[in-house]
Short mmCIF file of C-alpha atoms in Angstrom, two decimals:
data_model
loop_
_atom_site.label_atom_id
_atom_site.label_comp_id
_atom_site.label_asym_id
_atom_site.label_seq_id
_atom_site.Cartn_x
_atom_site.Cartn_y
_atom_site.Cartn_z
CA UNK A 11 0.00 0.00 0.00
CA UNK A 12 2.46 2.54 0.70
CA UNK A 13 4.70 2.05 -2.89
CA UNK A 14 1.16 2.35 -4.51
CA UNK A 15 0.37 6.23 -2.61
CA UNK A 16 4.23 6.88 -4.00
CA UNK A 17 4.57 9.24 -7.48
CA UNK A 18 6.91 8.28 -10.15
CA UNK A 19 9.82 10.29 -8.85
CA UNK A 20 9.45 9.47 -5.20
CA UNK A 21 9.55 5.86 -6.61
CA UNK A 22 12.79 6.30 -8.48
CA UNK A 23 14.18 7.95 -5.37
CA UNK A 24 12.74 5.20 -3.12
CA UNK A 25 14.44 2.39 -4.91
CA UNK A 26 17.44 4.10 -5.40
CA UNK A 27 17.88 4.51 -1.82
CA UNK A 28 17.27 0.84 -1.05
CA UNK A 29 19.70 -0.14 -3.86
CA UNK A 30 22.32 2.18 -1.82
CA UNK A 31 22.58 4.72 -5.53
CA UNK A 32 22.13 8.47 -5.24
CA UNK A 33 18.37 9.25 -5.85
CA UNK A 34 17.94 10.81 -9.21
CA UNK A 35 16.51 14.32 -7.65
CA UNK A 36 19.27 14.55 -5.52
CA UNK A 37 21.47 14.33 -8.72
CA UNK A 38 22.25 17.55 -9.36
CA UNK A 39 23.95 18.42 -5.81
CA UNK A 40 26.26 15.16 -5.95
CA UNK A 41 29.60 15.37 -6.93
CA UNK A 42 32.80 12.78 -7.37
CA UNK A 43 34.01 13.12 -4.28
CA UNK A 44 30.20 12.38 -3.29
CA UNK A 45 28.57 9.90 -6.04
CA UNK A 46 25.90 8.75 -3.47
CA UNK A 47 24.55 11.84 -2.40
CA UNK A 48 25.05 11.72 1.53
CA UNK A 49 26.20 15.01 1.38
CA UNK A 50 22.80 16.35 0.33
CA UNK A 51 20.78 13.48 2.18
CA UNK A 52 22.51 15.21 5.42
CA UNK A 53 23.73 18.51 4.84
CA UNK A 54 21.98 20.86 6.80
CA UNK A 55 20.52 22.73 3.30
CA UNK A 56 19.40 19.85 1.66
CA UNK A 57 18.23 16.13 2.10
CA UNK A 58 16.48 14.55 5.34
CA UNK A 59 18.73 16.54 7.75
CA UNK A 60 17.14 19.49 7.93
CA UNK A 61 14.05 17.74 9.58
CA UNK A 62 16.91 15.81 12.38
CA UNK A 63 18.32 19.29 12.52
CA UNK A 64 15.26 21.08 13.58
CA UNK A 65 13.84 18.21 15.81
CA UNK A 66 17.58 18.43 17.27
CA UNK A 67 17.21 21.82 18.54
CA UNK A 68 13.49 21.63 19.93
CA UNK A 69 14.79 18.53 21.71
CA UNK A 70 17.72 20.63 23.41
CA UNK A 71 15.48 23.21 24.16
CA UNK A 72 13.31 21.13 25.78
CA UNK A 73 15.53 19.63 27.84
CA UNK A 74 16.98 23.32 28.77
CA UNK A 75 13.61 24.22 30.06
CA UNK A 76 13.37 20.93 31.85
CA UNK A 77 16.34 21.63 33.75
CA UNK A 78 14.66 24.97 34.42
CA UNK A 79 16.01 27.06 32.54
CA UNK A 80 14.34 29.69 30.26
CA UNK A 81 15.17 28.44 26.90
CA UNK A 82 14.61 30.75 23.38
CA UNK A 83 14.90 29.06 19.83
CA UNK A 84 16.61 30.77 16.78
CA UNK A 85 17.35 33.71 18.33
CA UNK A 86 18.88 36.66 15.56
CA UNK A 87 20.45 39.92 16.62
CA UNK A 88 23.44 38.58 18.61
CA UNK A 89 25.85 39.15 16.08
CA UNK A 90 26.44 42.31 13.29
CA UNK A 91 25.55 39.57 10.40
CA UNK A 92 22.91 37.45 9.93
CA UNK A 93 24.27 34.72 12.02
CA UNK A 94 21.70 33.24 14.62
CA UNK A 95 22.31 30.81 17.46
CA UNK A 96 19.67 27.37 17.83
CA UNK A 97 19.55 27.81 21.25
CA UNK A 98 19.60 30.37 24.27
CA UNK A 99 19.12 29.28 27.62
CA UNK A 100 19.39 31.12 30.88
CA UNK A 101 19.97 29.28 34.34
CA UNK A 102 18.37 30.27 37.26
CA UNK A 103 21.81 31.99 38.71
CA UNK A 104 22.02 33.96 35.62
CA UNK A 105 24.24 31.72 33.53
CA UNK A 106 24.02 32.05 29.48
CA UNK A 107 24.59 29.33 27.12
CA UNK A 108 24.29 29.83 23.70
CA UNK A 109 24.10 26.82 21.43
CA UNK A 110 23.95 25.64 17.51
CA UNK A 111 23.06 22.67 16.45
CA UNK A 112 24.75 20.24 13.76
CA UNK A 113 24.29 16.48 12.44
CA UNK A 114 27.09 15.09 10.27
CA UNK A 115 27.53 12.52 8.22
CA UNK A 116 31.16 10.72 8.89
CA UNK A 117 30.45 8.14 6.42
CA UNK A 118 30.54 10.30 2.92
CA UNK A 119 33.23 8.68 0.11
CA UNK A 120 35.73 11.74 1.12
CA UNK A 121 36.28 11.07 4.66
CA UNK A 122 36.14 7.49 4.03
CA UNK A 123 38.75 7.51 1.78
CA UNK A 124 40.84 10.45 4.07
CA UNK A 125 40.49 7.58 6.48
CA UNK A 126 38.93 10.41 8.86
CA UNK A 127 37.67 8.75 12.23
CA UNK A 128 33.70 9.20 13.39
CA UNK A 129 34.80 11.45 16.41
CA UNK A 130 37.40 13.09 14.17
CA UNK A 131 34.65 14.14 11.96
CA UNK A 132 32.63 15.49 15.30
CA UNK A 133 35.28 17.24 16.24
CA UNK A 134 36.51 19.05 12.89
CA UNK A 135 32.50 20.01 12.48
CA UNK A 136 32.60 21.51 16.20
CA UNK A 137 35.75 23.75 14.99
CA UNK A 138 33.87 25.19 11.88
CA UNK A 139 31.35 26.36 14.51
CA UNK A 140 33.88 27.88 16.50
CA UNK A 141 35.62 29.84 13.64
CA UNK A 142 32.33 30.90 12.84
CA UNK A 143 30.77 31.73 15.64
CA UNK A 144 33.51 32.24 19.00
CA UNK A 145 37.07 33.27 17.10
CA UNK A 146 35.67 36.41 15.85
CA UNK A 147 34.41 37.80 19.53
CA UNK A 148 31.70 39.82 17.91
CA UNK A 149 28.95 38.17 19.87
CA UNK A 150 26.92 40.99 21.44
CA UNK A 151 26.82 39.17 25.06
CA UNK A 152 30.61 39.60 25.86
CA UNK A 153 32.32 36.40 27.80
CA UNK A 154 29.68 34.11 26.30
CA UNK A 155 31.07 31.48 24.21
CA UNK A 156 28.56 29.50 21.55
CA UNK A 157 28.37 25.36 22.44
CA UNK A 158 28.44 23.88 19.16
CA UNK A 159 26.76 20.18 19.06
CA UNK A 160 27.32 17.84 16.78
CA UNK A 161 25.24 14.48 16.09
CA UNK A 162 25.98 11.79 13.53
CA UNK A 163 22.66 10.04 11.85
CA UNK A 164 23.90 7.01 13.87
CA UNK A 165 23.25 8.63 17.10
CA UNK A 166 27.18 9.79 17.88
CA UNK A 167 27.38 12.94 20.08
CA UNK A 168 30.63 15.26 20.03
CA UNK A 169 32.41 16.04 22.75
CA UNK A 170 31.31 19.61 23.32
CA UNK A 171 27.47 17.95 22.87
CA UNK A 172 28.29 15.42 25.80
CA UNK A 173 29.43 17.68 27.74
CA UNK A 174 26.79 19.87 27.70
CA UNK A 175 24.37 16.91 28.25
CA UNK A 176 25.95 15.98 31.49
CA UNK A 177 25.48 19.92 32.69
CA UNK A 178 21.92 19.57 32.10
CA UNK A 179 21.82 16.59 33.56
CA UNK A 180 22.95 18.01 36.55
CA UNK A 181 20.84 20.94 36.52
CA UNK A 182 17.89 18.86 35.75
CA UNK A 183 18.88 16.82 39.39
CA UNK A 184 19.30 19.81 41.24
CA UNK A 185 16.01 21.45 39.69
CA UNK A 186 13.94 18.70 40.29
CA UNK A 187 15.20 16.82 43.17
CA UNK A 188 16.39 19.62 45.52
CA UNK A 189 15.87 17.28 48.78
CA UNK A 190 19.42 15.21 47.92
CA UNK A 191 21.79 16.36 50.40
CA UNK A 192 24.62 13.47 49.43
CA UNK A 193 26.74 14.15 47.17
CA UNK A 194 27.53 10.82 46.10
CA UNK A 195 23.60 10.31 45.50
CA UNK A 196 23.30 13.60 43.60
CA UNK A 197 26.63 12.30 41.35
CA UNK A 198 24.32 8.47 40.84
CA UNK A 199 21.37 10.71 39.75
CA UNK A 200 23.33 12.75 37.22
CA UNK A 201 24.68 9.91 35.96
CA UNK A 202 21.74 8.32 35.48
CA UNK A 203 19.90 11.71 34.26
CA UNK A 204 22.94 11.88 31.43
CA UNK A 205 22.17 8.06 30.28
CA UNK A 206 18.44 8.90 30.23
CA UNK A 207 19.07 12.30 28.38
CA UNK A 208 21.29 10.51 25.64
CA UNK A 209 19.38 7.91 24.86
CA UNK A 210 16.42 10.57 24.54
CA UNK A 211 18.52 12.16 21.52
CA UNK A 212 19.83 8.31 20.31
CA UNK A 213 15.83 7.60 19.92
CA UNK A 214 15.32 11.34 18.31
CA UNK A 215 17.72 10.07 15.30
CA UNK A 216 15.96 7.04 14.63
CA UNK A 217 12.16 8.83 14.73
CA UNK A 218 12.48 11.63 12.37
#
């Protein structure tokens, strides 16, 4: 039944896809170092990525406000360009973080064949933020730095992601379970929180 509600295109894409070739609408943004088309299946301007992209940053924002914070998406006007941020969370003690959200693809024919690592491709997409975004210092809220997280399609987080996912985590404890006076039962919960938080985003890739 569903083939039969498909058009003729979506069926030439459809099969190509399941026969691992680059769908013929995605043709025209493929390239050699690219014949498949991940690059547009998962760049953030083109391809099934934009839809993990955005359900990426509601999801962080979300959990922001559930660790009570007050959390804004896309906010504009931080910087003199037209650069916006994903995220924008305040804490309750008046700490800013600003984030931007990115899923990556470590798997296209180029870094294959540049024998690039999964985290290695995290990490070289969380620099590109940075130049972009923190080594200019143009950000109109001085000291604050922009978290850039990175996500593979196979449910990878990058460093600056994880670490930001155990913060939460731990503001999440403290905002919801303010009776835990141990600190060695406050570090179990956070620990626990982090698991349950990951696994939250793990499931988010494998929805949408």
């Amino acid at each position: 039944m569903l083939f039969r509600s498909l058009g003729a295109e979506q069926w030439r894409d459809a099969m190509a896809i399941h026969l691992a070739l680059c769908p013929p609408s995605l043709m025209g943004v493929t390239d050699p170092d690219d014949p498949l088309g991940r690059k547009a299946l998962t760049a953030k301007l083109g391809g099934g990525v934009v839809k993990k992209h955005n359900e990426l940053v509601r999801s962080v924002s979300s959990l922001e406000r559930e660790a009570g914070r007050i959390s804004i998406m896309e906010v504009a006007g931080l910087y003199p360009d037209d650069r916006r941020v994903d995220t924008l969370s305040v804490a309750g003690d008046g700490h800013v973080d600003m984030t931007d959200c990115r899923v990556v693809d470590p798997h296209t024919a180029a870094r294959m064949a540049a024998g690039e690592s999964v985290r290695g491709a995290m990490i070289k997409a969380e620099n590109e933020k940075n130049r972009k975004y923190n080594f200019a210092g143009d950000c109109k809220l001085r000291g604050v730095l922009l978290l850039p997280l990175v996500f593979t399609p196979g449910g990878r987080i990058g460093p600056s992601l994880e670490r930001y996912l155990r913060q939460l985590a731990a503001d999440k404890v403290k905002h919801c379970y303010p009776q835990l006076r141990s600190v060695q039962l406050q570090q179990h919960f956070v620990l626990v929180m982090f698991v349950l938080l990951d696994y939250q985003l793990l499931l988010l890739m494998f929805l949408v």
